[in-house]
Amino acid sequence: VAKFPVVLSTWKNEKANNAAWESLQKTGRALDAVEAGARIPEADPNDTSVGYGGFPDRDGNVTLDACIMDEKGNAGSVTFLQHIMHPISVARAVMEKTPHVMLSGEGALQFALSQGFKKENLLTETARKAWEDWKKTSKYEPKINIERHDTIGLLALGNQGEISGACTTSGLAFKMHGRVGDSPVIGAAVFCDDEVGGACATGLGEFVLKTLGSFLIVELMRNGKTPQKACEEAIMRIVKRYNYKEFQIGYLALNKKGEYGAYAIQPGFNYTLTKDGVTKVYESGSYMK
Ligand code: SD4
């Protein structure tokens, strides 16, 4: 049990958690914390699956997905956004400054520019080289646990114990142009309900989308499951129906008591927890051993 405040994120993301924790010291708000945390990998050129430095689609475009949700049930999201370093902050602006939940592609970019975000080149030399290499075979093969720092999903309980969540990604490397994954979809990659808690997802987004994993986990917790059991059941829904051996999905859940859970299909999923100002990385359990 972590009580609150607490920050939980997918993969090994100590810097992101520490930024989220610092933000909690300043404003105490879970929403500010998850945004601050998500901005760390977005700006990190060495993180090849989020924001700046993210691997491009098969045509060489870096296209970004992100969403954010607060304790009041407000939500904002951007999909297929290009040229903006911090899609999570654009998603928050969609939530706070428009009557909509999702903006996509060119429209999302125009909105971001109107809000003062800068247009930038997000394709680093390393990512461009990886793409040139990939083009030699052009095989689309999502890899399991690519580098163990993947799409970031974050959940936080703020100083008042309120829940918020966020997710940001450049999506799967060398995807089709226009492909949108689970990461900007409320209920798939992130869901929060302040009566219950929240959940977030990482992995092959198509299967999170087909099972609406985060919404499912929150509903399972509402019906009395612990965060751990809820994550396990959401993974079992995938395992029962799909050929799960070839891909990875990892879920995290956090309830209002500060109890948390993590579960994945394959070994190799880890997560980062911050409580009492201490940040640690843990290995998740998994269905396959
Ligand atoms: C996606 N879920 O675009 C993201 C990618 C990811 O670990 O999480 N990779 O499908």
Coordinates of C-alpha atoms and ligand atoms in Angstrom, one line a residue:
V1 CA 0.0 0.0 0.0
A2 CA 1.4 3.4 -1.0
K3 CA -1.2 5.8 0.4
F4 CA -0.8 9.2 -1.2
P5 CA 0.7 11.1 -2.8
V6 CA 2.0 8.4 -5.1
V7 CA 3.3 8.2 -8.7
L8 CA 3.3 5.0 -10.8
S9 CA 4.7 4.8 -14.3
T10 CA 5.3 2.1 -16.9
W11 CA 8.8 0.9 -17.5
K12 CA 12.0 2.3 -16.0
N13 CA 11.2 6.0 -15.8
E14 CA 12.8 7.3 -12.6
K15 CA 13.4 10.8 -14.1
A16 CA 9.8 11.1 -15.1
N17 CA 8.6 10.0 -11.7
N18 CA 10.9 12.4 -10.0
A19 CA 9.6 15.2 -12.1
A20 CA 6.1 14.2 -11.2
W21 CA 7.0 14.1 -7.5
E22 CA 8.6 17.5 -7.7
S23 CA 5.4 18.8 -9.3
L24 CA 3.4 17.3 -6.4
Q25 CA 5.6 19.2 -3.9
K26 CA 4.7 22.4 -5.8
T27 CA 1.0 22.2 -6.6
G28 CA -0.1 19.0 -5.0
R29 CA -2.2 18.1 -8.0
A30 CA -2.1 14.7 -9.6
L31 CA -3.0 16.2 -13.0
D32 CA 0.1 18.5 -12.9
A33 CA 2.2 15.5 -11.8
V34 CA 1.3 13.2 -14.6
E35 CA 1.8 15.9 -17.2
A36 CA 5.2 16.9 -15.7
G37 CA 6.3 13.2 -15.7
A38 CA 5.2 12.6 -19.3
R39 CA 7.2 15.6 -20.5
I40 CA 10.5 14.0 -19.5
P41 CA 10.6 11.1 -22.1
E42 CA 8.9 13.4 -24.6
A43 CA 11.9 15.7 -24.6
D44 CA 14.5 12.9 -24.3
P45 CA 16.2 12.2 -27.7
N46 CA 17.4 8.8 -26.4
D47 CA 13.9 7.5 -25.7
T48 CA 13.0 6.1 -29.1
S49 CA 9.4 5.5 -28.4
V50 CA 8.2 8.8 -27.1
G51 CA 8.2 12.4 -28.5
Y52 CA 11.5 13.8 -29.7
G53 CA 13.8 11.0 -30.9
G54 CA 10.8 8.6 -31.4
F55 CA 11.1 6.2 -34.3
P56 CA 9.1 7.3 -37.3
D57 CA 6.4 5.6 -39.2
R58 CA 7.4 3.6 -42.3
D59 CA 7.4 6.8 -44.4
G60 CA 9.8 8.6 -42.1
N61 CA 7.3 10.7 -40.2
V62 CA 7.3 11.0 -36.4
T63 CA 3.7 10.9 -35.4
L64 CA 2.6 11.2 -31.8
D65 CA -0.4 10.0 -29.6
A66 CA -1.1 11.2 -26.1
C67 CA -4.0 11.5 -23.6
I68 CA -4.6 12.8 -20.1
M69 CA -7.5 12.4 -17.7
D70 CA -8.2 14.1 -14.3
E71 CA -10.2 13.2 -11.2
K72 CA -13.3 15.1 -12.4
G73 CA -13.6 12.9 -15.4
N74 CA -12.2 15.6 -17.8
A75 CA -10.2 14.1 -20.6
G76 CA -8.1 15.4 -23.5
S77 CA -6.2 13.7 -26.3
V78 CA -4.2 14.2 -29.5
T79 CA -3.6 11.6 -32.2
F80 CA -1.4 11.5 -35.2
L81 CA 0.2 14.8 -34.2
Q82 CA 3.5 15.8 -35.8
H83 CA 6.2 18.3 -35.1
I84 CA 5.3 19.1 -31.5
M85 CA 7.7 18.1 -28.7
H86 CA 5.1 17.9 -25.9
P87 CA 1.9 16.2 -27.1
I88 CA 0.8 15.6 -23.5
S89 CA 0.6 19.3 -22.9
V90 CA -1.4 19.7 -26.1
A91 CA -3.7 17.0 -24.9
R92 CA -4.2 18.9 -21.6
A93 CA -4.9 22.1 -23.6
V94 CA -7.6 20.1 -25.6
M95 CA -9.1 19.1 -22.3
E96 CA -9.0 22.5 -20.7
K97 CA -9.5 24.9 -23.6
T98 CA -11.8 23.2 -26.1
P99 CA -15.3 21.6 -25.9
H100 CA -13.7 18.4 -27.4
V101 CA -11.8 15.3 -26.2
M102 CA -9.7 14.4 -29.2
L103 CA -7.9 16.4 -31.9
S104 CA -6.1 14.6 -34.7
G105 CA -3.4 15.2 -37.2
E106 CA -3.3 18.6 -39.0
G107 CA -6.1 19.9 -36.8
A108 CA -4.3 19.0 -33.7
L109 CA -1.1 20.7 -35.0
Q110 CA -3.0 23.9 -35.9
F111 CA -4.6 23.9 -32.4
A112 CA -1.1 23.4 -30.8
L113 CA 0.4 26.3 -32.9
S114 CA -2.6 28.5 -31.9
Q115 CA -1.7 27.8 -28.2
G116 CA 1.9 28.8 -28.6
F117 CA 3.5 25.4 -29.0
K118 CA 6.5 25.5 -31.4
K119 CA 6.8 23.5 -34.6
E120 CA 10.0 21.4 -34.5
N121 CA 11.8 18.6 -36.3
L122 CA 11.4 15.6 -34.0
L123 CA 13.3 13.1 -36.2
T124 CA 16.8 12.7 -34.7
E125 CA 19.8 11.4 -36.7
T126 CA 19.7 8.1 -34.7
A127 CA 16.0 7.6 -35.5
R128 CA 16.5 8.5 -39.1
K129 CA 19.4 5.9 -39.4
A130 CA 17.2 3.2 -37.7
W131 CA 14.5 4.0 -40.3
E132 CA 17.0 3.8 -43.2
D133 CA 18.2 0.4 -41.8
W134 CA 14.6 -0.8 -41.4
K135 CA 13.9 0.1 -45.1
K136 CA 16.4 -2.5 -46.3
T137 CA 13.9 -5.2 -45.3
S138 CA 10.8 -3.1 -44.6
K139 CA 9.4 -5.8 -42.3
Y140 CA 6.8 -4.6 -39.8
E141 CA 7.6 -6.6 -36.7
P142 CA 6.8 -5.0 -33.4
K143 CA 9.3 -6.3 -30.9
I144 CA 8.6 -7.4 -27.4
N145 CA 9.9 -5.1 -24.6
I146 CA 11.9 -3.2 -27.2
E147 CA 14.3 -1.4 -24.9
R148 CA 12.4 -1.5 -21.7
H149 CA 11.7 2.2 -21.9
D150 CA 8.7 2.4 -24.0
T151 CA 5.5 4.3 -24.2
I152 CA 5.0 6.0 -20.8
G153 CA 1.8 5.7 -19.0
L154 CA 1.5 7.4 -15.6
L155 CA -1.0 7.3 -12.7
A156 CA -0.8 9.6 -9.7
L157 CA -2.7 10.2 -6.5
G158 CA -2.3 13.9 -5.5
N159 CA -2.0 15.4 -2.1
Q160 CA -5.8 15.3 -1.7
G161 CA -5.8 11.6 -2.8
E162 CA -7.3 12.5 -6.2
I163 CA -6.5 10.4 -9.2
S164 CA -5.1 11.4 -12.6
G165 CA -3.5 9.6 -15.5
A166 CA -1.6 10.3 -18.7
C167 CA 0.0 8.4 -21.6
T168 CA 2.3 9.6 -24.4
T169 CA 4.1 7.8 -27.3
S170 CA 5.4 7.9 -30.8
G171 CA 3.6 4.6 -31.3
L172 CA 5.0 1.5 -32.8
A173 CA 8.2 2.0 -34.9
F174 CA 7.6 1.9 -38.7
K175 CA 3.9 1.6 -38.4
M176 CA 1.7 2.6 -41.4
H177 CA 1.3 6.3 -42.0
G178 CA -1.8 7.4 -40.1
R179 CA -1.8 4.5 -37.7
V180 CA -3.2 5.5 -34.3
G181 CA -2.7 3.2 -31.3
D182 CA -4.3 2.8 -27.9
S183 CA -2.2 5.6 -26.3
P184 CA -4.6 8.5 -27.1
V185 CA -7.8 6.6 -26.5
I186 CA -9.4 7.2 -23.2
G187 CA -10.5 3.9 -21.7
A188 CA -7.8 2.0 -23.6
A189 CA -4.4 3.4 -22.6
V190 CA -5.7 5.4 -19.6
F191 CA -8.8 5.6 -17.5
C192 CA -9.5 7.3 -14.2
D193 CA -12.5 7.4 -12.0
D194 CA -12.1 9.2 -8.7
E195 CA -14.5 6.9 -7.0
V196 CA -12.3 3.9 -7.8
G197 CA -8.8 4.7 -9.1
G198 CA -7.0 4.5 -12.4
A199 CA -5.3 2.2 -14.9
C200 CA -2.8 2.6 -17.8
A201 CA -1.3 0.4 -20.5
T202 CA 1.7 -0.1 -22.7
G203 CA 2.5 -2.6 -25.4
L204 CA 1.0 -3.6 -28.7
G205 CA -1.8 -1.0 -28.8
E206 CA -4.1 -2.9 -31.1
F207 CA -4.9 -5.4 -28.4
V208 CA -5.4 -2.8 -25.7
L209 CA -7.9 -1.2 -28.1
K210 CA -9.7 -4.4 -28.8
T211 CA -10.2 -5.1 -25.1
L212 CA -10.4 -1.5 -23.7
G213 CA -8.0 -2.5 -21.0
S214 CA -7.8 0.5 -18.8
F215 CA -11.6 1.0 -18.6
L216 CA -12.0 -2.7 -17.9
I217 CA -9.4 -2.6 -15.0
V218 CA -11.2 0.3 -13.4
E219 CA -14.5 -1.4 -13.7
L220 CA -13.1 -4.6 -12.2
M221 CA -11.7 -2.6 -9.2
R222 CA -15.1 -0.9 -8.9
N223 CA -16.5 -4.4 -8.5
G224 CA -14.1 -5.2 -5.7
K225 CA -11.0 -6.6 -7.3
T226 CA -7.6 -5.5 -6.0
P227 CA -5.5 -3.5 -8.6
Q228 CA -3.3 -6.6 -9.0
K229 CA -6.2 -9.0 -9.7
A230 CA -7.8 -6.4 -12.0
C231 CA -4.6 -6.2 -14.1
E232 CA -4.4 -10.0 -14.2
E233 CA -8.0 -10.4 -15.4
A234 CA -7.5 -7.8 -18.1
I235 CA -4.4 -9.7 -19.4
M236 CA -6.4 -12.9 -19.3
R237 CA -9.1 -11.4 -21.5
I238 CA -6.4 -10.9 -24.2
V239 CA -4.7 -14.3 -23.6
K240 CA -8.0 -16.1 -24.0
R241 CA -8.9 -14.6 -27.3
Y242 CA -5.8 -13.7 -29.2
N243 CA -2.5 -15.2 -30.2
Y244 CA -0.7 -13.6 -27.3
K245 CA 2.6 -15.4 -27.7
E246 CA 4.0 -12.9 -30.2
F247 CA 3.4 -9.6 -28.4
Q248 CA 3.6 -7.8 -25.1
I249 CA 1.0 -5.8 -23.1
G250 CA 1.6 -4.4 -19.7
Y251 CA -1.0 -2.9 -17.3
L252 CA -0.7 -0.8 -14.2
A253 CA -3.5 0.0 -11.8
L254 CA -3.7 2.3 -8.7
N255 CA -6.8 2.5 -6.4
K256 CA -7.9 5.3 -4.2
K257 CA -6.3 3.7 -1.2
G258 CA -2.9 3.8 -2.9
E259 CA -2.8 0.1 -3.5
Y260 CA -1.3 -0.7 -6.9
G261 CA -0.9 -3.6 -9.3
A262 CA 1.0 -4.6 -12.4
Y263 CA 0.8 -7.5 -14.8
A264 CA 1.9 -8.3 -18.3
I265 CA 1.7 -11.0 -20.9
Q266 CA 5.4 -11.6 -21.3
P267 CA 8.2 -11.4 -18.7
G268 CA 10.3 -8.2 -19.0
F269 CA 7.7 -5.5 -18.1
N270 CA 8.8 -3.3 -15.3
Y271 CA 7.4 -0.2 -13.7
T272 CA 8.5 2.7 -11.5
L273 CA 6.9 3.7 -8.2
T274 CA 7.4 6.8 -6.1
K275 CA 6.1 7.1 -2.6
D276 CA 7.4 9.0 0.4
G277 CA 9.8 10.7 -2.0
V278 CA 11.6 7.5 -2.9
T279 CA 11.6 6.2 -6.5
K280 CA 12.2 2.5 -7.3
V281 CA 11.9 0.3 -10.3
Y282 CA 10.1 -3.1 -9.9
E283 CA 9.6 -6.1 -12.1
S284 CA 6.0 -6.9 -13.0
G285 CA 4.6 -10.4 -12.8
S286 CA 3.6 -12.0 -16.1
Y287 CA 1.3 -14.7 -17.6
M288 CA 4.2 -16.3 -19.6
K289 CA 7.1 -17.2 -17.5
Ligands
SD4_1 C1 1.1 1.8 -29.3 N1 0.9 1.2 -27.0 O1 1.2 2.8 -30.1 C2 1.7 2.0 -27.9 C3 3.1 1.5 -28.1 C4 3.7 1.0 -26.8 O2 5.2 -0.2 -25.8 O3 3.2 1.0 -25.8 N2 4.8 0.4 -26.9 O4 0.5 0.8 -29.6

